[in-house]
Short mmCIF file of C-alpha atoms in Angstrom, two decimals:
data_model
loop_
_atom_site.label_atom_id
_atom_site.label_comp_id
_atom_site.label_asym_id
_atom_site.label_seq_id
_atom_site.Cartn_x
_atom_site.Cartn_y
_atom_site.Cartn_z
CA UNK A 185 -5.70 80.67 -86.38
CA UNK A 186 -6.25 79.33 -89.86
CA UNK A 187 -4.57 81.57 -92.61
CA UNK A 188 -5.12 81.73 -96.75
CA UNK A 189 -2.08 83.63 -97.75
CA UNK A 190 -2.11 85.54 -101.03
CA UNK A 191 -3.74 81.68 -102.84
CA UNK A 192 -4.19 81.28 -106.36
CA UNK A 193 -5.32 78.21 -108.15
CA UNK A 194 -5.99 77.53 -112.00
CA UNK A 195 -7.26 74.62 -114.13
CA UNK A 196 -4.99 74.57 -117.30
CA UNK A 197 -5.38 78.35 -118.73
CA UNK A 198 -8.64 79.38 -116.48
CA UNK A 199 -7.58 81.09 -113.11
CA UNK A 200 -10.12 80.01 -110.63
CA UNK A 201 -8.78 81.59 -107.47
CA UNK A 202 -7.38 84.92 -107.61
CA UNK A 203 -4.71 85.99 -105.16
CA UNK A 204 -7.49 85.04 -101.91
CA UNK A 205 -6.40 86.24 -98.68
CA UNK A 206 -8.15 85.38 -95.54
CA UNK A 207 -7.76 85.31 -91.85
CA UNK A 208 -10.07 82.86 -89.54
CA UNK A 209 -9.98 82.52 -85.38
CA UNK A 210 -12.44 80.73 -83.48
CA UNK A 211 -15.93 81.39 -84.66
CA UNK A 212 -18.57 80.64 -87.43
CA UNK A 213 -17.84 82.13 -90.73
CA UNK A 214 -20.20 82.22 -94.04
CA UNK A 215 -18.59 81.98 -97.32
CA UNK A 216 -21.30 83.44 -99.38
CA UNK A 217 -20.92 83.72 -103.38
CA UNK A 218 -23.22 82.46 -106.75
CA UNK A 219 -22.64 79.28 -108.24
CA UNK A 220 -18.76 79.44 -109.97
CA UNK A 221 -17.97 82.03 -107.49
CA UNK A 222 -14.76 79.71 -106.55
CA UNK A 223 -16.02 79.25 -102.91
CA UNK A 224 -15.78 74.76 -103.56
CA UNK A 225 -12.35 75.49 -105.07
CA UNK A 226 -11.13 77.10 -101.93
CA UNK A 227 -12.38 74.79 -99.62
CA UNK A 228 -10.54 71.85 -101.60
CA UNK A 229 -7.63 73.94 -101.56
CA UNK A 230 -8.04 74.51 -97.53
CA UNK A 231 -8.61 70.42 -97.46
CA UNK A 232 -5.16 69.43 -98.98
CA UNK A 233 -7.59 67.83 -102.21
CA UNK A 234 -5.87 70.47 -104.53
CA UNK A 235 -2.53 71.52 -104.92
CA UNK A 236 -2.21 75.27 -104.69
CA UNK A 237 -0.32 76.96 -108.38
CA UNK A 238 1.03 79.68 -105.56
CA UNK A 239 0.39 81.29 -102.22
CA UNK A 240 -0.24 78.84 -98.80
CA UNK A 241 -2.53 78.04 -96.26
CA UNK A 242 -1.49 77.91 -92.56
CA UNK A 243 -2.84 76.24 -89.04
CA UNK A 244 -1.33 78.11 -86.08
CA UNK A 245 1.37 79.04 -88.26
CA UNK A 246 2.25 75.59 -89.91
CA UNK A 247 1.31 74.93 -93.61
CA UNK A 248 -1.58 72.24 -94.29
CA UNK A 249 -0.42 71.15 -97.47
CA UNK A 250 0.91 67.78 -97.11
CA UNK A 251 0.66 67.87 -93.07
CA UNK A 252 -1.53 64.68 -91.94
CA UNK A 253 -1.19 65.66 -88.52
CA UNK A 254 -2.87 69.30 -88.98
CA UNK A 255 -4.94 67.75 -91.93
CA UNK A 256 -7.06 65.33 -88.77
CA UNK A 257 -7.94 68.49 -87.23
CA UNK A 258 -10.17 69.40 -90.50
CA UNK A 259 -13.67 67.97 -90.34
CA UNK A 260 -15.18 68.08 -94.00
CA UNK A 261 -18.55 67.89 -95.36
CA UNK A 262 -18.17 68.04 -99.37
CA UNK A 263 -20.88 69.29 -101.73
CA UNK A 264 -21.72 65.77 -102.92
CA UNK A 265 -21.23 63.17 -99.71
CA UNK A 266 -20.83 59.43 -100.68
CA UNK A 267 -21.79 56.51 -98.32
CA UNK A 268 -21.67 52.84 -98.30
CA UNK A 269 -24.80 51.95 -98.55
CA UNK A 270 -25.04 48.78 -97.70
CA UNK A 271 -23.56 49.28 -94.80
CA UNK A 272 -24.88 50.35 -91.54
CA UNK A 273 -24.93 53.74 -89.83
CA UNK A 274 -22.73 52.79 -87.33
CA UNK A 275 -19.91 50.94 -89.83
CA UNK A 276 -19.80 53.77 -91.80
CA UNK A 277 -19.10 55.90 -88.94
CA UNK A 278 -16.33 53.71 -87.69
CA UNK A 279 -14.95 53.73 -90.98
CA UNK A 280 -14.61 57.78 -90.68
CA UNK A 281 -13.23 56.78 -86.97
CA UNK A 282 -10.25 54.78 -88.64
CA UNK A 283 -9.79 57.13 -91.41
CA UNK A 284 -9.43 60.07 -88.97
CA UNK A 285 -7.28 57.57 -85.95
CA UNK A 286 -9.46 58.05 -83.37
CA UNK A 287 -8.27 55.47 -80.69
CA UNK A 288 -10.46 52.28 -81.06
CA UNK A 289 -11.48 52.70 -77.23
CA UNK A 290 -13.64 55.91 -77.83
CA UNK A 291 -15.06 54.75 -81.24
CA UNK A 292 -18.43 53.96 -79.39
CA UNK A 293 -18.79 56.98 -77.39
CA UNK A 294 -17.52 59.25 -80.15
CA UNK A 295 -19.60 57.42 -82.42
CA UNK A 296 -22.81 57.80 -79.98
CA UNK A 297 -22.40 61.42 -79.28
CA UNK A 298 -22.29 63.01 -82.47
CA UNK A 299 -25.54 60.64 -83.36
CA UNK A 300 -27.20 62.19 -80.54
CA UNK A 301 -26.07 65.66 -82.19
CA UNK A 302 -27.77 65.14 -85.31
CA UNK A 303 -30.62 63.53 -83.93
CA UNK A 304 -29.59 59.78 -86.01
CA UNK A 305 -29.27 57.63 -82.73
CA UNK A 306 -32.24 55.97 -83.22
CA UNK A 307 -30.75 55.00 -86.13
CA UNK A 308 -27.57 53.64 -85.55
CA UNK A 309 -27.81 50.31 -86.52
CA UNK A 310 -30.09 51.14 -89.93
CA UNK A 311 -28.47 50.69 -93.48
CA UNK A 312 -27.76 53.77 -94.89
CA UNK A 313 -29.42 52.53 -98.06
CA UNK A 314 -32.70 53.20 -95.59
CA UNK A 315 -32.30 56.48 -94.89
CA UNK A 316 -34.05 59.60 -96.53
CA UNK A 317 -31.74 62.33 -98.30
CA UNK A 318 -32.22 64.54 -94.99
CA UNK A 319 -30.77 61.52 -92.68
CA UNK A 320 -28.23 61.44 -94.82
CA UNK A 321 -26.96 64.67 -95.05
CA UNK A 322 -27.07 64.60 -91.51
CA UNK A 323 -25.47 61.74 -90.91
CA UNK A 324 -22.88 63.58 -93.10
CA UNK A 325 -22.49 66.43 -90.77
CA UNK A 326 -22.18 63.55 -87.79
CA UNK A 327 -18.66 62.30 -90.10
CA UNK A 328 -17.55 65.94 -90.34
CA UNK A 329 -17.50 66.46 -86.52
CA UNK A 330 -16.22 62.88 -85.64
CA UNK A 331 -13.19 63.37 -83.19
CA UNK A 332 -13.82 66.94 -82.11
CA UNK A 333 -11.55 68.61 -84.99
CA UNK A 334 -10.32 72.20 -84.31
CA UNK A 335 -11.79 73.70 -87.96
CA UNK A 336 -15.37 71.92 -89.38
CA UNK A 337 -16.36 73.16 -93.15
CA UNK A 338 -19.46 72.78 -94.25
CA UNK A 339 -19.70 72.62 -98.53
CA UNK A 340 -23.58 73.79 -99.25
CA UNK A 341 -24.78 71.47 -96.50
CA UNK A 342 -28.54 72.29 -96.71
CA UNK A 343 -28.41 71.67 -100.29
CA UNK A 344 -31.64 69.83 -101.06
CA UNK A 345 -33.12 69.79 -97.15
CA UNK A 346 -36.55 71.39 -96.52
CA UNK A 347 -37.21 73.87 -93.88
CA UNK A 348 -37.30 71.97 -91.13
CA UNK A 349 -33.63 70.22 -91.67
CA UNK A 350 -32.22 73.38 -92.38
CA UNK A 351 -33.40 74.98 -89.32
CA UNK A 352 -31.82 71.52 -87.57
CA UNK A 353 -28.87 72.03 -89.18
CA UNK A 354 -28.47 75.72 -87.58
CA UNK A 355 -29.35 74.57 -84.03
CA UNK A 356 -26.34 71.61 -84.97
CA UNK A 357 -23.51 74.39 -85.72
CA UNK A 358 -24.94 76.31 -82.85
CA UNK A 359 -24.24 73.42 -80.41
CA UNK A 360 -20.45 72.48 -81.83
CA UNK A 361 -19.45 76.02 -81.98
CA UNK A 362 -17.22 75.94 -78.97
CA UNK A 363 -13.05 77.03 -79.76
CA UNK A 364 -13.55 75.81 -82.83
CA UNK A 365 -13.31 77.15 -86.34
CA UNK A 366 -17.12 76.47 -88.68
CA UNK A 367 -16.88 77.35 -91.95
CA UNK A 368 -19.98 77.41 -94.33
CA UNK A 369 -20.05 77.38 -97.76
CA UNK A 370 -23.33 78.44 -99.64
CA UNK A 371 -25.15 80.64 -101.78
CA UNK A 372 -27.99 80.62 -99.56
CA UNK A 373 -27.92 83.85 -97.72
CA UNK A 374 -30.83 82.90 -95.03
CA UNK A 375 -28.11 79.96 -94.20
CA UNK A 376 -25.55 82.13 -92.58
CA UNK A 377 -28.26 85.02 -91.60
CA UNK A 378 -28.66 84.06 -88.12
CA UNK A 379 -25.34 81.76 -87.73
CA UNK A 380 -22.25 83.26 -88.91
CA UNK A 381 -19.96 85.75 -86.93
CA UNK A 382 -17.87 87.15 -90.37
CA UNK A 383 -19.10 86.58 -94.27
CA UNK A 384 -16.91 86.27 -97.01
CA UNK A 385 -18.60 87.28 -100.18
CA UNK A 386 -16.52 85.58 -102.70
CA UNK A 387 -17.43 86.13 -106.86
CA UNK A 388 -15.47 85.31 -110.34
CA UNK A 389 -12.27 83.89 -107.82
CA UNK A 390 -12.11 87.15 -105.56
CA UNK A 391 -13.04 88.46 -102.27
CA UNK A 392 -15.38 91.11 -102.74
CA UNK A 393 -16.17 91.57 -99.17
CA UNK A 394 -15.41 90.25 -95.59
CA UNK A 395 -17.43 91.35 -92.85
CA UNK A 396 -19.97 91.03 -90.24
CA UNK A 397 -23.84 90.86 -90.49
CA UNK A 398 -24.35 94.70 -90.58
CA UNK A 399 -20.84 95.69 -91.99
CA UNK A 400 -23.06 93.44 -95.48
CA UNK A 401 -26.04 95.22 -94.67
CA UNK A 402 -24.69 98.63 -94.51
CA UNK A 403 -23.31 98.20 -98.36
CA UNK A 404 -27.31 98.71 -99.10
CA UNK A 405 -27.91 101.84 -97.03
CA UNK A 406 -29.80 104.08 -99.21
CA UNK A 407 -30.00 101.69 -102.28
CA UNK A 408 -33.23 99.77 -101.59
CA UNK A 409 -36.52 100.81 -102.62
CA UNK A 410 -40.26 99.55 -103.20
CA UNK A 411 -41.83 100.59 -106.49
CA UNK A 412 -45.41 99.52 -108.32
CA UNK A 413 -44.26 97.35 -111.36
CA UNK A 414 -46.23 98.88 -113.80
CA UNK A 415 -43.51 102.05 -113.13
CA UNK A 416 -41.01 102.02 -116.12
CA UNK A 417 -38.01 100.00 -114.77
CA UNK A 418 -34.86 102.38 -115.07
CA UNK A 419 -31.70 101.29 -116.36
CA UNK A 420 -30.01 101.21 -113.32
CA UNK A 421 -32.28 99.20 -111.03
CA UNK A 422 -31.72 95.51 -110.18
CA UNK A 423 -35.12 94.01 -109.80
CA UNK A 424 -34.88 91.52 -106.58
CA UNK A 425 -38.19 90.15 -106.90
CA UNK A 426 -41.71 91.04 -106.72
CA UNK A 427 -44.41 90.27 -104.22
CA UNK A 428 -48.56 91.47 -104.38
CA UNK A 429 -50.57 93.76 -101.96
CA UNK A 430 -53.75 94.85 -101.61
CA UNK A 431 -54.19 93.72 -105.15
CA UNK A 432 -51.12 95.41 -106.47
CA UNK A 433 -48.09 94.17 -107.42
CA UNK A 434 -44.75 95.43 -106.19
CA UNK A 435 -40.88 95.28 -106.82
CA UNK A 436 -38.00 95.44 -104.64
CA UNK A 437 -35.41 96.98 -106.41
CA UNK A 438 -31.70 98.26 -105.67
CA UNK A 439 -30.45 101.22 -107.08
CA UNK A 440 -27.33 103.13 -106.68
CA UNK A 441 -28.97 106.35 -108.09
CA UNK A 442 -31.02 108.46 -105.20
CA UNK A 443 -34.21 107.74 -106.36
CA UNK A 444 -37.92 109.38 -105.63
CA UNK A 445 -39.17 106.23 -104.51
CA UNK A 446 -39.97 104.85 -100.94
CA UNK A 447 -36.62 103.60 -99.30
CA UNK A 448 -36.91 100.18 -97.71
CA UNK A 449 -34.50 99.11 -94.69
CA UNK A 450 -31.91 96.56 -96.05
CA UNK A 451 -31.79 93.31 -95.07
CA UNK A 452 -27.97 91.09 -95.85
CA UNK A 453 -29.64 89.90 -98.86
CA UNK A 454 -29.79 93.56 -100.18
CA UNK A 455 -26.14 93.91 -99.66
CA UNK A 456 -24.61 91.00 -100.62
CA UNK A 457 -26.67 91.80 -103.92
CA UNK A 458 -25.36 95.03 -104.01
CA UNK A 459 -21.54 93.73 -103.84
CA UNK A 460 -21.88 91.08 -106.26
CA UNK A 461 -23.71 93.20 -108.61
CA UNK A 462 -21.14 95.87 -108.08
CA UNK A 463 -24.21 98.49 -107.56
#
């Protein structure tokens, strides 16, 4: 089990992580929150790349902070991956294979397999400097999960891939998730949808919420609604977006008031909306 125990974590005078408790066993989790929500601080903190102003974080009972040995069971993808370029698929992944001391006698199979995962091993022997963004940030996800490690976080990993990567991405996670720990960082809430076993809705250095799929949804119950936009908005709706019909156009709004409108079934979206916007 992988524990955050009562964390906080400033830069100079501005407290970025406020007093974050969380608990994570074997399974996929979605850390969900907007941009400056904390969620890359935490995982930097979880990754031994921070030092922590106060609180700890634990592996089967045994702080990570400073702790090599616990540190090589952590398979990271960070928001912004660097490669060498000029270097081929395969030496950069050996370079992640003597970084992480996998013995030199399973670099080729260890090396092989996750290529096969990601769907790269046609490309093993390619610069990277020849690959597209998408090959890349797969081949990123291939270094994360190098050596079987016991917890895998993922930092906005379908930042910048179109639909079909992302959806390759999802069947990825779904194939490594095996007693292991996947943690997935984004503001993306389609990303964890289908995926994720708990969400942590993280905002302004706080956890707001942790909880499954419909333990999210059920924050919406009875605050969703469909409305003409030409209605006068009220004060207290939060407009999600708006979307045409038979000519008309249309708003999907939340609302904390019981309104006379038609009620709409909420989706995740609707309630992680509803936490973070405190309605």
């Amino acid at each position: 089990m992988l524990e955050v125990i009562k964390l906080h974590k400033s830069f100079k005078k501005k407290e970025v992580l406020k007093n974050v408790s969380l608990e994570f066993k074997n399974g996929i989790y979605g850390l969900l929150g907007p941009n400056g929500a904390g969620k890359t601080t935490l995982i930097r903190c979880m990754v031994n790349l921070y030092d922590l102003n106060s609180g700890s974080i634990e592996y089967c009972g045994s702080s990570i902070n400073g702790n090599n040995d616990l540190l090589s069971n952590i398979g990271y993808l960070p928001q912004k991956f660097g490669l060498f370029k000029e270097l081929t698929v395969y030496e950069n992944l050996k370079y992640f294979c003597i970084l992480k001391k996998i013995y030199k006698s399973r670099m080729d199979d260890e090396i092989k397999n996750c290529l096969i995962s990601v769907n790269l091993e046609d490309r093993i022997s390619h610069k990277v400097s020849s690959l597209s963004g998408g090959m890349i940030r797969r081949l990123g996800i291939a270094q994360a999960i190098l050596g079987h490690p016991k917890i895998i976080i993922f930092d906005e990993p379908t930042a910048g891939l179109d639909p079909e990567e992302r959806i390759r991405f999802k069947n990825i996670v779904a194939q490594i998730n095996k007693d292991r720990i996947i943690i997935i960082s984004t503001h993306i809430v389609e990303d964890v949808e289908a995926s994720c076993n708990k969400i942590i809705i993280m905002n302004e250095g706080r956890v707001l919420k942790y909880g499954s799929s419909e333990e999210i949804k059920s924050e919406a119950n009875g605050k969703v609604y469909e409305v003409e936009k030409n209605l006068n908005a009220d004060e207290y709706w939060y407009v999600e977006k708006s979307f045409s019909r038979n000519e008309k156009t249309f708003m999907r709004i939340l609302s904390n008031k019981k309104e006379n409108l038609k009620s709409l079934e909420p989706t995740i979206e609707d309630g992680y909306m509803c936490i973070v916007k405190g309605i």
